[in-house]
JSON list of C-alpha atoms in Angstrom, two decimals:
[
{"chain": "I", "resi": 1, "resn": "UNK", "atom": "CA", "xyz": [103.46, 81.88, 145.81]},
{"chain": "I", "resi": 2, "resn": "UNK", "atom": "CA", "xyz": [105.68, 77.94, 144.03]},
{"chain": "I", "resi": 3, "resn": "UNK", "atom": "CA", "xyz": [103.14, 75.80, 145.14]},
{"chain": "I", "resi": 4, "resn": "UNK", "atom": "CA", "xyz": [100.08, 78.28, 143.63]},
{"chain": "I", "resi": 5, "resn": "UNK", "atom": "CA", "xyz": [102.39, 78.20, 140.23]},
{"chain": "I", "resi": 6, "resn": "UNK", "atom": "CA", "xyz": [102.94, 74.72, 140.48]},
{"chain": "I", "resi": 7, "resn": "UNK", "atom": "CA", "xyz": [98.98, 74.15, 141.63]},
{"chain": "I", "resi": 8, "resn": "UNK", "atom": "CA", "xyz": [97.90, 76.28, 138.60]},
{"chain": "I", "resi": 9, "resn": "UNK", "atom": "CA", "xyz": [100.57, 74.74, 136.36]},
{"chain": "I", "resi": 10, "resn": "UNK", "atom": "CA", "xyz": [98.59, 70.73, 137.07]},
{"chain": "I", "resi": 11, "resn": "UNK", "atom": "CA", "xyz": [94.93, 72.03, 136.52]},
{"chain": "I", "resi": 12, "resn": "UNK", "atom": "CA", "xyz": [96.21, 73.39, 133.31]},
{"chain": "I", "resi": 13, "resn": "UNK", "atom": "CA", "xyz": [97.93, 70.64, 132.28]},
{"chain": "I", "resi": 14, "resn": "UNK", "atom": "CA", "xyz": [94.53, 68.73, 133.05]},
{"chain": "I", "resi": 15, "resn": "UNK", "atom": "CA", "xyz": [91.87, 70.66, 131.22]},
{"chain": "I", "resi": 16, "resn": "UNK", "atom": "CA", "xyz": [94.12, 72.11, 128.20]},
{"chain": "I", "resi": 17, "resn": "UNK", "atom": "CA", "xyz": [95.92, 69.19, 127.78]},
{"chain": "I", "resi": 18, "resn": "UNK", "atom": "CA", "xyz": [98.78, 71.18, 128.09]},
{"chain": "I", "resi": 19, "resn": "UNK", "atom": "CA", "xyz": [102.50, 73.83, 128.92]},
{"chain": "I", "resi": 20, "resn": "UNK", "atom": "CA", "xyz": [101.33, 75.79, 131.48]},
{"chain": "I", "resi": 21, "resn": "UNK", "atom": "CA", "xyz": [105.18, 77.19, 131.76]},
{"chain": "I", "resi": 22, "resn": "UNK", "atom": "CA", "xyz": [105.24, 77.44, 127.39]},
{"chain": "I", "resi": 23, "resn": "UNK", "atom": "CA", "xyz": [101.97, 78.60, 127.15]},
{"chain": "I", "resi": 24, "resn": "UNK", "atom": "CA", "xyz": [103.17, 81.65, 129.66]},
{"chain": "I", "resi": 25, "resn": "UNK", "atom": "CA", "xyz": [106.20, 82.50, 127.21]},
{"chain": "I", "resi": 26, "resn": "UNK", "atom": "CA", "xyz": [104.41, 83.14, 124.65]},
{"chain": "I", "resi": 27, "resn": "UNK", "atom": "CA", "xyz": [102.79, 86.21, 126.75]},
{"chain": "I", "resi": 28, "resn": "UNK", "atom": "CA", "xyz": [106.30, 88.26, 126.57]},
{"chain": "I", "resi": 29, "resn": "UNK", "atom": "CA", "xyz": [104.94, 89.47, 123.10]},
{"chain": "I", "resi": 30, "resn": "UNK", "atom": "CA", "xyz": [103.68, 91.87, 124.72]},
{"chain": "I", "resi": 31, "resn": "UNK", "atom": "CA", "xyz": [105.95, 92.27, 127.99]},
{"chain": "I", "resi": 32, "resn": "UNK", "atom": "CA", "xyz": [109.48, 92.55, 125.80]},
{"chain": "I", "resi": 33, "resn": "UNK", "atom": "CA", "xyz": [107.79, 95.89, 124.29]},
{"chain": "I", "resi": 34, "resn": "UNK", "atom": "CA", "xyz": [104.26, 97.19, 123.03]},
{"chain": "I", "resi": 35, "resn": "UNK", "atom": "CA", "xyz": [104.25, 94.62, 120.12]},
{"chain": "I", "resi": 36, "resn": "UNK", "atom": "CA", "xyz": [101.16, 96.12, 117.95]},
{"chain": "I", "resi": 37, "resn": "UNK", "atom": "CA", "xyz": [103.38, 99.33, 117.66]},
{"chain": "I", "resi": 38, "resn": "UNK", "atom": "CA", "xyz": [106.50, 97.75, 116.48]},
{"chain": "I", "resi": 39, "resn": "UNK", "atom": "CA", "xyz": [104.62, 95.20, 114.30]},
{"chain": "I", "resi": 40, "resn": "UNK", "atom": "CA", "xyz": [102.58, 97.67, 112.10]},
{"chain": "I", "resi": 41, "resn": "UNK", "atom": "CA", "xyz": [105.44, 100.10, 112.38]},
{"chain": "I", "resi": 42, "resn": "UNK", "atom": "CA", "xyz": [106.37, 101.36, 109.05]},
{"chain": "I", "resi": 43, "resn": "UNK", "atom": "CA", "xyz": [109.42, 99.88, 106.67]},
{"chain": "I", "resi": 44, "resn": "UNK", "atom": "CA", "xyz": [110.66, 103.49, 105.31]},
{"chain": "I", "resi": 45, "resn": "UNK", "atom": "CA", "xyz": [108.35, 105.79, 107.91]},
{"chain": "I", "resi": 46, "resn": "UNK", "atom": "CA", "xyz": [110.15, 103.97, 111.17]},
{"chain": "I", "resi": 47, "resn": "UNK", "atom": "CA", "xyz": [107.98, 106.20, 113.13]},
{"chain": "I", "resi": 48, "resn": "UNK", "atom": "CA", "xyz": [107.92, 104.04, 116.27]},
{"chain": "I", "resi": 49, "resn": "UNK", "atom": "CA", "xyz": [111.36, 102.28, 115.42]},
{"chain": "I", "resi": 50, "resn": "UNK", "atom": "CA", "xyz": [113.01, 105.81, 115.74]},
{"chain": "I", "resi": 51, "resn": "UNK", "atom": "CA", "xyz": [111.82, 106.62, 118.28]},
{"chain": "I", "resi": 52, "resn": "UNK", "atom": "CA", "xyz": [112.49, 103.73, 120.17]},
{"chain": "I", "resi": 53, "resn": "UNK", "atom": "CA", "xyz": [116.00, 104.25, 119.63]},
{"chain": "I", "resi": 54, "resn": "UNK", "atom": "CA", "xyz": [115.61, 107.22, 122.67]},
{"chain": "I", "resi": 55, "resn": "UNK", "atom": "CA", "xyz": [114.41, 104.35, 125.17]},
{"chain": "I", "resi": 56, "resn": "UNK", "atom": "CA", "xyz": [116.58, 102.24, 126.71]},
{"chain": "I", "resi": 57, "resn": "UNK", "atom": "CA", "xyz": [114.26, 99.73, 127.84]},
{"chain": "I", "resi": 58, "resn": "UNK", "atom": "CA", "xyz": [112.76, 99.28, 124.36]},
{"chain": "I", "resi": 59, "resn": "UNK", "atom": "CA", "xyz": [116.16, 99.71, 122.05]},
{"chain": "I", "resi": 60, "resn": "UNK", "atom": "CA", "xyz": [115.64, 97.91, 118.71]},
{"chain": "I", "resi": 61, "resn": "UNK", "atom": "CA", "xyz": [118.69, 96.53, 118.67]},
{"chain": "I", "resi": 62, "resn": "UNK", "atom": "CA", "xyz": [118.30, 94.74, 121.83]},
{"chain": "I", "resi": 63, "resn": "UNK", "atom": "CA", "xyz": [114.67, 94.87, 121.75]},
{"chain": "I", "resi": 64, "resn": "UNK", "atom": "CA", "xyz": [115.46, 92.19, 118.09]},
{"chain": "I", "resi": 65, "resn": "UNK", "atom": "CA", "xyz": [117.83, 89.87, 119.56]},
{"chain": "I", "resi": 66, "resn": "UNK", "atom": "CA", "xyz": [115.11, 89.28, 122.94]},
{"chain": "I", "resi": 67, "resn": "UNK", "atom": "CA", "xyz": [112.13, 88.33, 120.43]},
{"chain": "I", "resi": 68, "resn": "UNK", "atom": "CA", "xyz": [114.49, 85.85, 118.63]},
{"chain": "I", "resi": 69, "resn": "UNK", "atom": "CA", "xyz": [115.85, 84.79, 122.12]},
{"chain": "I", "resi": 70, "resn": "UNK", "atom": "CA", "xyz": [111.32, 84.08, 121.99]},
{"chain": "I", "resi": 71, "resn": "UNK", "atom": "CA", "xyz": [110.88, 82.92, 118.37]},
{"chain": "I", "resi": 72, "resn": "UNK", "atom": "CA", "xyz": [113.17, 79.65, 119.71]},
{"chain": "I", "resi": 73, "resn": "UNK", "atom": "CA", "xyz": [111.64, 79.53, 122.88]},
{"chain": "I", "resi": 74, "resn": "UNK", "atom": "CA", "xyz": [108.27, 79.31, 121.71]},
{"chain": "I", "resi": 75, "resn": "UNK", "atom": "CA", "xyz": [109.89, 76.75, 118.51]},
{"chain": "I", "resi": 76, "resn": "UNK", "atom": "CA", "xyz": [109.83, 73.75, 120.97]},
{"chain": "I", "resi": 77, "resn": "UNK", "atom": "CA", "xyz": [106.42, 73.93, 121.34]},
{"chain": "I", "resi": 78, "resn": "UNK", "atom": "CA", "xyz": [104.90, 75.08, 118.13]},
{"chain": "I", "resi": 79, "resn": "UNK", "atom": "CA", "xyz": [103.15, 71.26, 118.28]},
{"chain": "I", "resi": 80, "resn": "UNK", "atom": "CA", "xyz": [101.07, 73.01, 121.19]},
{"chain": "I", "resi": 81, "resn": "UNK", "atom": "CA", "xyz": [98.36, 74.23, 121.00]},
{"chain": "I", "resi": 82, "resn": "UNK", "atom": "CA", "xyz": [96.34, 73.62, 123.83]},
{"chain": "I", "resi": 83, "resn": "UNK", "atom": "CA", "xyz": [95.16, 76.78, 124.56]},
{"chain": "I", "resi": 84, "resn": "UNK", "atom": "CA", "xyz": [96.56, 78.51, 121.71]},
{"chain": "I", "resi": 85, "resn": "UNK", "atom": "CA", "xyz": [98.32, 77.95, 118.42]},
{"chain": "I", "resi": 86, "resn": "UNK", "atom": "CA", "xyz": [101.93, 78.08, 119.67]},
{"chain": "I", "resi": 87, "resn": "UNK", "atom": "CA", "xyz": [103.21, 77.80, 116.79]},
{"chain": "I", "resi": 88, "resn": "UNK", "atom": "CA", "xyz": [101.49, 81.47, 115.43]},
{"chain": "I", "resi": 89, "resn": "UNK", "atom": "CA", "xyz": [103.09, 83.04, 118.71]},
{"chain": "I", "resi": 90, "resn": "UNK", "atom": "CA", "xyz": [106.21, 81.77, 117.42]},
{"chain": "I", "resi": 91, "resn": "UNK", "atom": "CA", "xyz": [105.72, 83.05, 114.41]},
{"chain": "I", "resi": 92, "resn": "UNK", "atom": "CA", "xyz": [104.75, 86.55, 115.67]},
{"chain": "I", "resi": 93, "resn": "UNK", "atom": "CA", "xyz": [107.95, 86.76, 117.89]},
{"chain": "I", "resi": 94, "resn": "UNK", "atom": "CA", "xyz": [110.05, 85.72, 114.12]},
{"chain": "I", "resi": 95, "resn": "UNK", "atom": "CA", "xyz": [109.07, 88.56, 112.72]},
{"chain": "I", "resi": 96, "resn": "UNK", "atom": "CA", "xyz": [109.10, 91.49, 115.32]},
{"chain": "I", "resi": 97, "resn": "UNK", "atom": "CA", "xyz": [113.04, 90.19, 115.57]},
{"chain": "I", "resi": 98, "resn": "UNK", "atom": "CA", "xyz": [113.75, 90.41, 111.48]},
{"chain": "I", "resi": 99, "resn": "UNK", "atom": "CA", "xyz": [111.43, 93.66, 111.55]},
{"chain": "I", "resi": 100, "resn": "UNK", "atom": "CA", "xyz": [113.12, 95.89, 114.22]},
{"chain": "I", "resi": 101, "resn": "UNK", "atom": "CA", "xyz": [116.73, 94.14, 113.38]},
{"chain": "I", "resi": 102, "resn": "UNK", "atom": "CA", "xyz": [116.56, 95.82, 110.39]},
{"chain": "I", "resi": 103, "resn": "UNK", "atom": "CA", "xyz": [114.53, 99.05, 110.75]},
{"chain": "I", "resi": 104, "resn": "UNK", "atom": "CA", "xyz": [117.58, 99.02, 113.69]},
{"chain": "I", "resi": 105, "resn": "UNK", "atom": "CA", "xyz": [120.58, 98.49, 110.88]},
{"chain": "I", "resi": 106, "resn": "UNK", "atom": "CA", "xyz": [118.84, 100.41, 108.21]},
{"chain": "I", "resi": 107, "resn": "UNK", "atom": "CA", "xyz": [118.57, 103.66, 110.11]},
{"chain": "I", "resi": 108, "resn": "UNK", "atom": "CA", "xyz": [121.90, 103.74, 112.13]},
{"chain": "I", "resi": 109, "resn": "UNK", "atom": "CA", "xyz": [123.34, 102.93, 108.02]},
{"chain": "I", "resi": 110, "resn": "UNK", "atom": "CA", "xyz": [121.45, 105.76, 106.30]},
{"chain": "I", "resi": 111, "resn": "UNK", "atom": "CA", "xyz": [122.90, 108.25, 109.21]},
{"chain": "I", "resi": 112, "resn": "UNK", "atom": "CA", "xyz": [126.30, 107.06, 109.08]},
{"chain": "I", "resi": 113, "resn": "UNK", "atom": "CA", "xyz": [125.57, 106.82, 105.01]},
{"chain": "I", "resi": 114, "resn": "UNK", "atom": "CA", "xyz": [127.38, 103.78, 105.04]},
{"chain": "I", "resi": 115, "resn": "UNK", "atom": "CA", "xyz": [126.76, 102.56, 101.38]},
{"chain": "I", "resi": 116, "resn": "UNK", "atom": "CA", "xyz": [127.81, 98.74, 101.87]},
{"chain": "I", "resi": 117, "resn": "UNK", "atom": "CA", "xyz": [125.39, 98.23, 105.57]},
{"chain": "I", "resi": 118, "resn": "UNK", "atom": "CA", "xyz": [122.70, 99.70, 103.60]},
{"chain": "I", "resi": 119, "resn": "UNK", "atom": "CA", "xyz": [123.86, 96.89, 100.67]},
{"chain": "I", "resi": 120, "resn": "UNK", "atom": "CA", "xyz": [123.74, 94.16, 102.82]},
{"chain": "I", "resi": 121, "resn": "UNK", "atom": "CA", "xyz": [120.39, 95.80, 104.63]},
{"chain": "I", "resi": 122, "resn": "UNK", "atom": "CA", "xyz": [118.91, 95.83, 101.47]},
{"chain": "I", "resi": 123, "resn": "UNK", "atom": "CA", "xyz": [119.85, 91.44, 100.18]},
{"chain": "I", "resi": 124, "resn": "UNK", "atom": "CA", "xyz": [118.02, 91.20, 103.47]},
{"chain": "I", "resi": 125, "resn": "UNK", "atom": "CA", "xyz": [114.19, 92.61, 102.65]},
{"chain": "I", "resi": 126, "resn": "UNK", "atom": "CA", "xyz": [113.40, 89.69, 100.98]},
{"chain": "I", "resi": 127, "resn": "UNK", "atom": "CA", "xyz": [113.63, 87.57, 104.21]},
{"chain": "I", "resi": 128, "resn": "UNK", "atom": "CA", "xyz": [111.82, 89.49, 106.09]},
{"chain": "I", "resi": 129, "resn": "UNK", "atom": "CA", "xyz": [108.64, 89.57, 103.65]},
{"chain": "I", "resi": 130, "resn": "UNK", "atom": "CA", "xyz": [108.75, 85.46, 103.65]},
{"chain": "I", "resi": 131, "resn": "UNK", "atom": "CA", "xyz": [108.74, 86.02, 107.15]},
{"chain": "I", "resi": 132, "resn": "UNK", "atom": "CA", "xyz": [105.86, 87.89, 107.04]},
{"chain": "I", "resi": 133, "resn": "UNK", "atom": "CA", "xyz": [104.11, 85.74, 103.97]},
{"chain": "I", "resi": 134, "resn": "UNK", "atom": "CA", "xyz": [104.29, 82.59, 107.07]},
{"chain": "I", "resi": 135, "resn": "UNK", "atom": "CA", "xyz": [103.30, 84.45, 109.43]},
{"chain": "I", "resi": 136, "resn": "UNK", "atom": "CA", "xyz": [100.11, 85.71, 106.78]},
{"chain": "I", "resi": 137, "resn": "UNK", "atom": "CA", "xyz": [99.56, 82.09, 105.80]},
{"chain": "I", "resi": 138, "resn": "UNK", "atom": "CA", "xyz": [99.83, 81.09, 109.73]},
{"chain": "I", "resi": 139, "resn": "UNK", "atom": "CA", "xyz": [97.69, 83.40, 110.30]},
{"chain": "I", "resi": 140, "resn": "UNK", "atom": "CA", "xyz": [94.88, 83.22, 107.91]},
{"chain": "I", "resi": 141, "resn": "UNK", "atom": "CA", "xyz": [94.81, 79.63, 109.24]},
{"chain": "I", "resi": 142, "resn": "UNK", "atom": "CA", "xyz": [94.64, 79.87, 112.11]},
{"chain": "I", "resi": 143, "resn": "UNK", "atom": "CA", "xyz": [91.08, 82.75, 111.60]},
{"chain": "I", "resi": 144, "resn": "UNK", "atom": "CA", "xyz": [89.71, 80.77, 109.65]},
{"chain": "I", "resi": 145, "resn": "UNK", "atom": "CA", "xyz": [89.64, 77.93, 111.65]},
{"chain": "I", "resi": 146, "resn": "UNK", "atom": "CA", "xyz": [88.18, 80.81, 114.54]},
{"chain": "I", "resi": 147, "resn": "UNK", "atom": "CA", "xyz": [85.90, 83.06, 112.80]},
{"chain": "I", "resi": 148, "resn": "UNK", "atom": "CA", "xyz": [83.63, 84.00, 110.36]},
{"chain": "I", "resi": 149, "resn": "UNK", "atom": "CA", "xyz": [85.74, 85.26, 107.33]},
{"chain": "I", "resi": 150, "resn": "UNK", "atom": "CA", "xyz": [84.85, 88.74, 107.21]},
{"chain": "I", "resi": 151, "resn": "UNK", "atom": "CA", "xyz": [87.88, 90.52, 109.03]},
{"chain": "I", "resi": 152, "resn": "UNK", "atom": "CA", "xyz": [90.15, 88.50, 107.85]},
{"chain": "I", "resi": 153, "resn": "UNK", "atom": "CA", "xyz": [89.71, 91.31, 104.71]},
{"chain": "I", "resi": 154, "resn": "UNK", "atom": "CA", "xyz": [90.88, 93.99, 107.38]},
{"chain": "I", "resi": 155, "resn": "UNK", "atom": "CA", "xyz": [94.23, 91.73, 108.43]},
{"chain": "I", "resi": 156, "resn": "UNK", "atom": "CA", "xyz": [94.89, 91.03, 104.88]},
{"chain": "I", "resi": 157, "resn": "UNK", "atom": "CA", "xyz": [95.35, 94.97, 103.68]},
{"chain": "I", "resi": 158, "resn": "UNK", "atom": "CA", "xyz": [97.90, 95.64, 106.55]},
{"chain": "I", "resi": 159, "resn": "UNK", "atom": "CA", "xyz": [99.98, 92.76, 105.98]},
{"chain": "I", "resi": 160, "resn": "UNK", "atom": "CA", "xyz": [99.37, 93.23, 102.17]},
{"chain": "I", "resi": 161, "resn": "UNK", "atom": "CA", "xyz": [100.61, 97.19, 102.77]},
{"chain": "I", "resi": 162, "resn": "UNK", "atom": "CA", "xyz": [103.70, 95.50, 104.95]},
{"chain": "I", "resi": 163, "resn": "UNK", "atom": "CA", "xyz": [104.89, 93.72, 102.07]},
{"chain": "I", "resi": 164, "resn": "UNK", "atom": "CA", "xyz": [103.88, 96.65, 99.33]},
{"chain": "I", "resi": 165, "resn": "UNK", "atom": "CA", "xyz": [106.18, 99.45, 101.47]},
{"chain": "I", "resi": 166, "resn": "UNK", "atom": "CA", "xyz": [109.19, 96.63, 101.56]},
{"chain": "I", "resi": 167, "resn": "UNK", "atom": "CA", "xyz": [108.91, 96.38, 97.98]},
{"chain": "I", "resi": 168, "resn": "UNK", "atom": "CA", "xyz": [108.97, 99.95, 98.42]},
{"chain": "I", "resi": 169, "resn": "UNK", "atom": "CA", "xyz": [111.75, 100.06, 100.08]},
{"chain": "I", "resi": 170, "resn": "UNK", "atom": "CA", "xyz": [114.12, 97.67, 98.27]},
{"chain": "I", "resi": 171, "resn": "UNK", "atom": "CA", "xyz": [114.20, 99.90, 94.98]},
{"chain": "I", "resi": 172, "resn": "UNK", "atom": "CA", "xyz": [114.18, 103.18, 97.06]},
{"chain": "I", "resi": 173, "resn": "UNK", "atom": "CA", "xyz": [117.81, 101.53, 99.19]},
{"chain": "I", "resi": 174, "resn": "UNK", "atom": "CA", "xyz": [118.71, 100.35, 95.31]},
{"chain": "I", "resi": 175, "resn": "UNK", "atom": "CA", "xyz": [117.93, 103.80, 93.35]},
{"chain": "I", "resi": 176, "resn": "UNK", "atom": "CA", "xyz": [120.28, 105.38, 96.22]},
{"chain": "I", "resi": 177, "resn": "UNK", "atom": "CA", "xyz": [123.04, 102.78, 96.24]},
{"chain": "I", "resi": 178, "resn": "UNK", "atom": "CA", "xyz": [122.51, 103.17, 92.84]},
{"chain": "I", "resi": 179, "resn": "UNK", "atom": "CA", "xyz": [122.76, 107.62, 92.46]},
{"chain": "I", "resi": 180, "resn": "UNK", "atom": "CA", "xyz": [119.30, 108.06, 91.27]},
{"chain": "I", "resi": 181, "resn": "UNK", "atom": "CA", "xyz": [118.19, 109.94, 94.07]},
{"chain": "I", "resi": 182, "resn": "UNK", "atom": "CA", "xyz": [120.92, 112.17, 95.96]},
{"chain": "I", "resi": 183, "resn": "UNK", "atom": "CA", "xyz": [118.76, 110.90, 99.48]},
{"chain": "I", "resi": 184, "resn": "UNK", "atom": "CA", "xyz": [115.35, 109.13, 100.49]},
{"chain": "I", "resi": 185, "resn": "UNK", "atom": "CA", "xyz": [112.77, 111.63, 101.74]},
{"chain": "I", "resi": 186, "resn": "UNK", "atom": "CA", "xyz": [111.94, 109.31, 104.77]},
{"chain": "I", "resi": 187, "resn": "UNK", "atom": "CA", "xyz": [115.55, 108.27, 106.41]},
{"chain": "I", "resi": 188, "resn": "UNK", "atom": "CA", "xyz": [116.84, 111.46, 106.48]},
{"chain": "I", "resi": 189, "resn": "UNK", "atom": "CA", "xyz": [114.27, 112.91, 108.43]},
{"chain": "I", "resi": 190, "resn": "UNK", "atom": "CA", "xyz": [114.68, 110.42, 111.12]},
{"chain": "I", "resi": 191, "resn": "UNK", "atom": "CA", "xyz": [115.31, 113.32, 113.73]},
{"chain": "I", "resi": 192, "resn": "UNK", "atom": "CA", "xyz": [112.67, 114.78, 113.35]},
{"chain": "I", "resi": 193, "resn": "UNK", "atom": "CA", "xyz": [110.59, 111.66, 114.50]},
{"chain": "I", "resi": 194, "resn": "UNK", "atom": "CA", "xyz": [112.13, 111.21, 118.02]},
{"chain": "I", "resi": 195, "resn": "UNK", "atom": "CA", "xyz": [110.95, 112.69, 120.61]},
{"chain": "I", "resi": 196, "resn": "UNK", "atom": "CA", "xyz": [112.56, 113.94, 123.48]},
{"chain": "I", "resi": 197, "resn": "UNK", "atom": "CA", "xyz": [112.28, 112.89, 127.01]},
{"chain": "I", "resi": 198, "resn": "UNK", "atom": "CA", "xyz": [110.40, 110.11, 128.01]},
{"chain": "I", "resi": 199, "resn": "UNK", "atom": "CA", "xyz": [108.61, 107.64, 125.38]},
{"chain": "I", "resi": 200, "resn": "UNK", "atom": "CA", "xyz": [105.03, 107.21, 125.14]},
{"chain": "I", "resi": 201, "resn": "UNK", "atom": "CA", "xyz": [105.30, 103.70, 123.53]},
{"chain": "I", "resi": 202, "resn": "UNK", "atom": "CA", "xyz": [101.34, 104.55, 123.13]},
{"chain": "I", "resi": 203, "resn": "UNK", "atom": "CA", "xyz": [101.30, 107.29, 120.57]},
{"chain": "I", "resi": 204, "resn": "UNK", "atom": "CA", "xyz": [102.59, 104.73, 118.47]},
{"chain": "I", "resi": 205, "resn": "UNK", "atom": "CA", "xyz": [99.95, 101.45, 119.05]},
{"chain": "I", "resi": 206, "resn": "UNK", "atom": "CA", "xyz": [97.74, 100.52, 116.52]},
{"chain": "I", "resi": 207, "resn": "UNK", "atom": "CA", "xyz": [97.63, 100.09, 112.59]},
{"chain": "I", "resi": 208, "resn": "UNK", "atom": "CA", "xyz": [97.29, 103.88, 111.81]},
{"chain": "I", "resi": 209, "resn": "UNK", "atom": "CA", "xyz": [99.51, 105.36, 113.45]},
{"chain": "I", "resi": 210, "resn": "UNK", "atom": "CA", "xyz": [102.32, 104.09, 110.93]},
{"chain": "I", "resi": 211, "resn": "UNK", "atom": "CA", "xyz": [101.80, 106.47, 108.01]},
{"chain": "I", "resi": 212, "resn": "UNK", "atom": "CA", "xyz": [102.31, 110.42, 107.82]},
{"chain": "I", "resi": 213, "resn": "UNK", "atom": "CA", "xyz": [98.89, 111.14, 105.85]},
{"chain": "I", "resi": 214, "resn": "UNK", "atom": "CA", "xyz": [96.66, 108.67, 109.48]},
{"chain": "I", "resi": 215, "resn": "UNK", "atom": "CA", "xyz": [98.74, 109.53, 112.39]},
{"chain": "I", "resi": 216, "resn": "UNK", "atom": "CA", "xyz": [96.78, 111.93, 113.07]}
]
């Protein structure tokens, strides 16, 4: 009930010194969609994003907008670190919005072979890479403030791989747009990666599902 929620909010404020409602916002990262799957989705293969085009709940264009709205809402609580770093949560939301939005525009533009739209997507890539860099810096600070350094390398390897793959996507789009290559195989075969029927997000969870050689 509302009374219970109000009592919980007062207790949270007394114990943690922060806003219960604001921290509830951060929980929406995984309520909106399986955030882990979209975060580690490979920028060229887009296994998760391509599959999500079949889902009414997680259609990439709509999901990107929802994560952007969440990022804006969390930005007003960026200084709240009472029971969790809400600035970091906002960075995750903004990274997901950027990543998913770019994937949606990329897949749609390549399906239409719209060269102008693909050139626009290519111009977006540096901003997404900068967003990944900001997320990395925040994650590193958060990790080292709470943990020993062991294990940080795994996170940095994953984020570094994403950045490298965005660089590859930028190069491949440049080669395609200049006529050096006739097609981009990973994008040309996207329809074969879209399952029929209901989309099962659990299949795409986890970093090891983000690439063809690791998907198994």
